[in-house]
PDB file of C-alpha atoms and ligand atoms in Angstrom:
ATOM      1  CA  MET A 175      -5.081 -14.640 -11.912  1.00 72.00           C
ATOM      2  CA  ASP A 176      -7.881 -12.031 -12.240  1.00 93.00           C
ATOM      3  CA  CYS A 177      -6.306  -9.749  -9.477  1.00 98.00           C
ATOM      4  CA  LEU A 178      -5.727  -6.052 -10.256  1.00 98.00           C
ATOM      5  CA  PHE A 179      -2.771  -5.867  -8.011  1.00 98.00           C
ATOM      6  CA  CYS A 180      -1.182  -9.252  -9.119  1.00 98.00           C
ATOM      7  CA  LYS A 181      -1.394  -7.738 -12.376  1.00 98.00           C
ATOM      8  CA  ILE A 182       0.523  -4.496 -11.436  1.00 98.00           C
ATOM      9  CA  ALA A 183       2.970  -6.625  -9.411  1.00 98.00           C
ATOM     10  CA  ALA A 184       3.646  -8.979 -12.651  1.00 97.00           C
ATOM     11  CA  GLY A 185       4.140  -5.721 -14.809  1.00 97.00           C
ATOM     12  CA  THR A 186       1.057  -6.697 -16.829  1.00 97.00           C
ATOM     13  CA  ILE A 187      -0.408  -3.273 -16.010  1.00 97.00           C
ATOM     14  CA  PRO A 188       2.180  -0.481 -15.925  1.00 97.00           C
ATOM     15  CA  VAL A 189       2.641   1.756 -12.922  1.00 98.00           C
ATOM     16  CA  THR A 190       5.316   3.940 -11.634  1.00 98.00           C
ATOM     17  CA  ARG A 191       7.481   1.793  -9.568  1.00 98.00           C
ATOM     18  CA  LEU A 192       8.599   3.777  -6.453  1.00 98.00           C
ATOM     19  CA  TYR A 193      10.114   1.124  -4.524  1.00 98.00           C
ATOM     20  CA  GLU A 194      10.848  -2.443  -5.581  1.00 98.00           C
ATOM     21  CA  THR A 195      12.183  -5.711  -3.974  1.00 98.00           C
ATOM     22  CA  ASP A 196      11.867  -9.201  -4.662  1.00 98.00           C
ATOM     23  CA  GLU A 197       8.540  -9.350  -2.370  1.00 98.00           C
ATOM     24  CA  LEU A 198       7.447  -5.951  -2.063  1.00 98.00           C
ATOM     25  CA  LEU A 199       6.213  -2.952  -4.658  1.00 98.00           C
ATOM     26  CA  ALA A 200       5.093   0.433  -4.124  1.00 98.00           C
ATOM     27  CA  PHE A 201       3.346   2.607  -6.675  1.00 98.00           C
ATOM     28  CA  PRO A 202       1.098   5.953  -6.661  1.00 98.00           C
ATOM     29  CA  ASP A 203      -2.606   5.476  -6.010  1.00 98.00           C
ATOM     30  CA  ILE A 204      -4.456   6.171  -9.053  1.00 98.00           C
ATOM     31  CA  ASN A 205      -7.180   8.206  -7.303  1.00 98.00           C
ATOM     32  CA  PRO A 206      -4.962  10.140  -4.507  1.00 98.00           C
ATOM     33  CA  GLN A 207      -6.728  11.258  -1.171  1.00 97.00           C
ATOM     34  CA  ALA A 208      -3.451  13.418  -0.307  1.00 97.00           C
ATOM     35  CA  PRO A 209      -0.847  15.141  -2.311  1.00 98.00           C
ATOM     36  CA  VAL A 210       1.401  11.956  -1.610  1.00 98.00           C
ATOM     37  CA  HIS A 211      -0.645   8.551  -1.841  1.00 98.00           C
ATOM     38  CA  VAL A 212       1.214   5.567  -2.345  1.00 98.00           C
ATOM     39  CA  LEU A 213       0.272   1.899  -2.229  1.00 99.00           C
ATOM     40  CA  LEU A 214       2.470  -0.797  -0.800  1.00 99.00           C
ATOM     41  CA  ILE A 215       1.749  -4.458  -1.611  1.00 98.00           C
ATOM     42  CA  PRO A 216       3.418  -7.754  -1.215  1.00 98.00           C
ATOM     43  CA  LYS A 217       3.898  -9.224  -4.849  1.00 98.00           C
ATOM     44  CA  ALA A 218       2.400 -12.529  -3.373  1.00 98.00           C
ATOM     45  CA  HIS A 219      -1.369 -12.618  -3.338  1.00 98.00           C
ATOM     46  CA  HIS A 220      -2.836 -12.146  -0.055  1.00 98.00           C
ATOM     47  CA  ALA A 221      -6.504 -11.370  -0.231  1.00 98.00           C
ATOM     48  CA  SER A 222      -6.470  -8.855   2.867  1.00 98.00           C
ATOM     49  CA  LEU A 223      -4.692  -8.301   5.980  1.00 98.00           C
ATOM     50  CA  ALA A 224      -7.185 -10.861   7.752  1.00 98.00           C
ATOM     51  CA  HIS A 225      -6.061 -13.488   5.231  1.00 98.00           C
ATOM     52  CA  THR A 226      -2.491 -13.693   6.539  1.00 98.00           C
ATOM     53  CA  SER A 227      -1.370 -15.547   9.169  1.00 97.00           C
ATOM     54  CA  PRO A 228       1.099 -15.411  12.015  1.00 97.00           C
ATOM     55  CA  ALA A 229       3.802 -17.019   9.730  1.00 96.00           C
ATOM     56  CA  GLU A 230       3.479 -13.908   7.420  1.00 97.00           C
ATOM     57  CA  ALA A 231       4.590 -11.564  10.690  1.00 98.00           C
ATOM     58  CA  PRO A 232       8.042 -10.945   9.029  1.00 98.00           C
ATOM     59  CA  LEU A 233       6.611 -10.005   5.624  1.00 98.00           C
ATOM     60  CA  LEU A 234       4.078  -7.574   7.277  1.00 98.00           C
ATOM     61  CA  GLY A 235       7.040  -6.075   9.426  1.00 98.00           C
ATOM     62  CA  ARG A 236       9.054  -5.484   6.049  1.00 98.00           C
ATOM     63  CA  LEU A 237       5.834  -3.972   4.450  1.00 98.00           C
ATOM     64  CA  LEU A 238       5.732  -1.483   7.315  1.00 98.00           C
ATOM     65  CA  ALA A 239       9.573  -1.012   7.093  1.00 98.00           C
ATOM     66  CA  ALA A 240       9.133  -0.290   3.468  1.00 98.00           C
ATOM     67  CA  ALA A 241       6.625   2.270   3.883  1.00 98.00           C
ATOM     68  CA  ILE A 242       8.842   4.148   6.271  1.00 98.00           C
ATOM     69  CA  GLU A 243      11.585   4.136   3.779  1.00 98.00           C
ATOM     70  CA  VAL A 244       9.239   5.410   1.114  1.00 98.00           C
ATOM     71  CA  ALA A 245       7.940   8.061   3.478  1.00 98.00           C
ATOM     72  CA  ARG A 246      11.489   9.266   3.800  1.00 98.00           C
ATOM     73  CA  GLU A 247      12.005   9.146   0.185  1.00 98.00           C
ATOM     74  CA  GLN A 248       8.822  11.174  -0.265  1.00 98.00           C
ATOM     75  CA  LYS A 249      10.219  13.524   2.258  1.00 98.00           C
ATOM     76  CA  LEU A 250       7.083  13.220   4.644  1.00 98.00           C
ATOM     77  CA  ASP A 251       8.897  15.196   7.222  1.00 97.00           C
ATOM     78  CA  GLY A 252       5.671  16.539   8.761  1.00 97.00           C
ATOM     79  CA  GLY A 253       4.411  13.109   9.325  1.00 98.00           C
ATOM     80  CA  TYR A 254       2.062  10.575   7.395  1.00 98.00           C
ATOM     81  CA  ARG A 255      -0.799   8.107   7.760  1.00 98.00           C
ATOM     82  CA  VAL A 256      -0.485   4.481   6.995  1.00 98.00           C
ATOM     83  CA  VAL A 257      -3.761   2.560   6.268  1.00 98.00           C
ATOM     84  CA  ILE A 258      -4.637  -0.940   5.701  1.00 98.00           C
ATOM     85  CA  ASN A 259      -8.296  -1.295   4.859  1.00 98.00           C
ATOM     86  CA  THR A 260      -9.558  -4.719   5.432  1.00 98.00           C
ATOM     87  CA  GLY A 261     -12.742  -6.447   4.297  1.00 98.00           C
ATOM     88  CA  ASP A 262     -16.101  -4.675   3.757  1.00 98.00           C
ATOM     89  CA  ASP A 263     -16.547  -2.747   6.797  1.00 97.00           C
ATOM     90  CA  GLY A 264     -12.993  -1.551   6.579  1.00 97.00           C
ATOM     91  CA  GLY A 265     -13.657  -0.217   3.094  1.00 97.00           C
ATOM     92  CA  GLN A 266     -11.431  -2.405   1.283  1.00 98.00           C
ATOM     93  CA  THR A 267     -12.069  -2.417  -2.571  1.00 98.00           C
ATOM     94  CA  VAL A 268      -9.039  -4.155  -4.092  1.00 98.00           C
ATOM     95  CA  GLY A 269      -8.859  -7.838  -2.712  1.00 98.00           C
ATOM     96  CA  HIS A 270      -5.110  -7.840  -2.580  1.00 98.00           C
ATOM     97  CA  LEU A 271      -3.396  -6.623   0.533  1.00 98.00           C
ATOM     98  CA  HIS A 272      -2.190  -3.098   0.311  1.00 98.00           C
ATOM     99  CA  LEU A 273      -0.903  -0.558   2.491  1.00 98.00           C
ATOM    100  CA  HIS A 274      -2.015   3.170   2.024  1.00 98.00           C
ATOM    101  CA  LEU A 275       0.699   5.902   2.702  1.00 98.00           C
ATOM    102  CA  LEU A 276      -0.732   9.271   2.811  1.00 98.00           C
ATOM    103  CA  GLY A 277       1.091  12.599   3.316  1.00 98.00           C
ATOM    104  CA  LYS A 278       1.714  16.368   2.621  1.00 98.00           C
ATOM    105  CA  ARG A 279      -1.609  17.361   3.959  1.00 96.00           C
ATOM    106  CA  HIS A 280      -2.948  17.504   7.594  1.00 96.00           C
ATOM    107  CA  MET A 281      -5.256  14.699   8.337  1.00 96.00           C
ATOM    108  CA  GLY A 282      -7.776  14.869  11.178  1.00 94.00           C
ATOM    109  CA  TRP A 283      -9.049  12.201  13.496  1.00 94.00           C
ATOM    110  CA  PRO A 284     -11.480  10.374  13.157  1.00 91.00           C
ATOM    111  CA  PRO A 285     -11.241  10.127   9.510  1.00 80.00           C
ATOM    112  CA  GLY A 286     -14.536  11.036   7.528  1.00 67.00           C
TER     113      GLY A 286
HETATM  114  P1  5GP B 224      -8.837   0.102  -0.788  1.00 56.51           P
HETATM  115  O1  5GP B 224     -10.155   0.847  -1.001  1.00 56.51           O
HETATM  116  O2  5GP B 224      -9.093  -1.254  -1.285  1.00 56.51           O
HETATM  117  O3  5GP B 224      -8.136   0.135   0.418  1.00 56.51           O
HETATM  118  O4  5GP B 224      -7.629   0.752  -1.650  1.00 56.51           O
HETATM  119  C1  5GP B 224      -7.674   0.659  -2.931  1.00 56.51           C
HETATM  120  C2  5GP B 224      -6.961   1.510  -3.610  1.00 56.51           C
HETATM  121  O5  5GP B 224      -6.462   1.229  -5.147  1.00 56.51           O
HETATM  122  C3  5GP B 224      -7.927   2.807  -4.007  1.00 56.51           C
HETATM  123  O6  5GP B 224      -7.251   3.996  -3.337  1.00 56.51           O
HETATM  124  C4  5GP B 224      -7.958   3.143  -5.467  1.00 56.51           C
HETATM  125  O7  5GP B 224      -7.843   4.419  -5.813  1.00 56.51           O
HETATM  126  C5  5GP B 224      -6.562   2.255  -5.976  1.00 56.51           C
HETATM  127  N1  5GP B 224      -6.768   1.704  -7.280  1.00 56.51           N
HETATM  128  C6  5GP B 224      -7.872   1.124  -7.931  1.00 56.51           C
HETATM  129  N2  5GP B 224      -7.419   0.582  -8.924  1.00 56.51           N
HETATM  130  C7  5GP B 224      -6.160   1.180  -9.321  1.00 56.51           C
HETATM  131  C8  5GP B 224      -5.182   1.004 -10.416  1.00 56.51           C
HETATM  132  O8  5GP B 224      -5.795   0.431 -11.406  1.00 56.51           O
HETATM  133  N3  5GP B 224      -3.858   1.515 -10.348  1.00 56.51           N
HETATM  134  C9  5GP B 224      -3.495   2.317  -9.097  1.00 56.51           C
HETATM  135  N4  5GP B 224      -2.211   2.788  -9.150  1.00 56.51           N
HETATM  136  N5  5GP B 224      -4.464   2.246  -8.067  1.00 56.51           N
HETATM  137  C10 5GP B 224      -5.598   1.863  -7.989  1.00 56.51           C
HETATM  138 ZN1   ZN B 225      -3.431 -10.336  -6.195  1.00 56.51          ZN
END
C-alpha cells in the first residue's frame, strides 16, 4: 500500500507515538503550524472524511474522543482547534483520513 500514513500506522516509517489504540494513532505533524500540532489517524485506510460512510460514525466519534484525550494530555487548557481537511478544496494533501489538533497559540477566524 503506497500510503504515507498507512506506513506510519504500520511502523514502517517511525514516528513518536503520542497516543495509540488498536484502531487509532496520534503523532506530531512534521511541519507544525502551532506549538502543538498533532495528527490523529484511524490505522485503517480511508482516503478522506468524504470516503467514510455512516457505518463509520462510531469510528469517527472515537477519533474525536481521542483528540479530546490528546488535548488533555498536551495540556491545551487555553483551547485548541480540530481540523479535518477534505479533498482538494479542503486543502488535503495526504490521502489518508487524518485530524489535525492544533494548540498553544491563539488562532483567528477565518483561517488564512
Ligand atoms: P493535510 O494537508 O492533508 O490536511 O495534512 C497533511 C499533514 O501531514 C501536513 O500538515 C503535513 O505537514 C503532514 N505530513 C506530511 N508528511 C508527513 C510525514 O512524513 N510525517 C509527519 N509526521 N507528518 C507529515
Ligand atoms: Zn492509508
